[in-house]
Amino acid sequence: MSFNSYFDNAATSFPKPPEVAREVTRYLNEIGGPYGRSAYGRAVEVSRVVEATRDLLGEVLGVSQTDSVVFTANATQAINTVLFGMNLRGKRVLVSPLEHNAVMRPLSALARQRGVRVDTLPHGPDGRIDTARVAHALSPDTALVVVNHQSNVNGVVQPAAAIKKALGAVPLLLDASQSAGHGRIALDEWGIDFAAITGHKGLLGPTGTGCLFARDPAALAPLLHGGTGSRSDSVEMPEFVPDKFEAGTPNVAGIFGLKAALENRPARGYSDEDFRALREEIAGLGEFIVVQAADAACQGPVFSLVHKRQSPSDLAARLFDRHGIETRAGLHCAPAAHRTLGTFPQGTLRIALSPYHTSSDLQHILDALSQATDQ
Amino acid sequence: MSDVLLLFDSTRAVIKAERCLEQAAIPCKVVPVPKEISSECGLAMLVSGNAARDAVSHLTHKGIAVKQHRQP
């Protein structure tokens, strides 16, 4: 019996719904045409698909203000748009203790270029933010808070609504790269100011797709400047959204695929109980430290392992060579998270599930892990 | 009565307007912006003169900013 050997879905998801490739191919082979630049049939059809996809992303994000859902190449571009688009010179930015380098590297650049100070929000040992202490961490010069909604290392899901409530008027950027497609996102209900997501992870779409949500677009300057198909007589970027942040031709083929992914999401093939049992049984093997949320209710579908003797890279190689199982070892572009979790610099072996996994697949990786340390 | 050209800021607004007018059973057609009107996006919309007032009213009610340009 075949099994789904791919457990690297936090890097990028695989497989995709079959409709994704079908729609990408249909665009490339049959539809063609640009977005928003012309009024002939195929160009208008492309524009309809792009806008329908924007509306679907608005549903994913839980926002009614869908004009402010802006296509980007990935979550990193969306995050950079916020960090470089705000006036943060000389200001303080608070971050969660589990941030990815998509946030930490631009902030490091801003620290050098604009004197931005970066501090970490109060948190527990698993990196979950202590919302009762958030308000005390604020200072008059705190201009932005950035929170990784679901960690790509231990899968901790942060209490976004409670964090925003504690922040009051201080704007919050939610990096929902890992949670989109897996957990509930309700930006309107939670009052979140900015959010970044990618299309190719939990949403099961193609790489090269993502989006930014900006509740107050006037608070940001565009990151990229260029053609939009609108106000073409001016050399300045339009002030209205989404055009303000969409210079250049978007990834139309990818957006066709993303729409198909959003419309054809599979039912999840494993249960919460299957997932909880997997983590418990791995811990029960006695060979691994399971790096996960302290509270199972705050656990997303990704977690990490540290073997008591083998390095993560050796373990990953052994899992692949012996069992064909594909995982990711190392720091997962999140050194700050590993420092928080005590797994820096060696990192961890990461297991990231897909809705296409079944309880049998979970049993398969458990069996493989139980044999992985045999000599 | 001659057709009326409806102008919008963005492609998104045109596509939203097209969907709104279709739902309201108001016939419309997406067309290129005439070259003498160069300051708007590449797309505009034609509605019949008889339907223009209803179309604009409907779109405004839906929060879609629109400008009328009567065809010569």
Coordinates of C-alpha atoms in Angstrom, one line a residue, chain B residues 7-30:
Chain B
L7 CA -15.1 55.1 -15.3
F8 CA -13.4 53.5 -12.3
D9 CA -10.1 53.9 -10.5
S10 CA -8.9 50.3 -10.7
T11 CA -9.4 47.1 -12.5
R12 CA -10.7 45.6 -9.3
A13 CA -13.4 48.3 -9.2
V14 CA -14.4 47.5 -12.8
I15 CA -14.7 43.8 -12.1
K16 CA -16.6 44.4 -8.9
A17 CA -18.9 46.7 -10.8
E18 CA -19.5 44.2 -13.6
R19 CA -20.5 41.6 -11.0
C20 CA -22.8 44.0 -9.1
L21 CA -24.6 45.1 -12.3
E22 CA -25.0 41.6 -13.5
Q23 CA -26.6 40.7 -10.2
A24 CA -28.9 43.7 -10.5
A25 CA -29.8 42.6 -14.1
I26 CA -28.4 45.9 -15.5
P27 CA -26.7 45.1 -18.9
C28 CA -23.2 46.3 -19.1
K29 CA -20.1 45.8 -21.2
V30 CA -16.4 46.0 -20.2

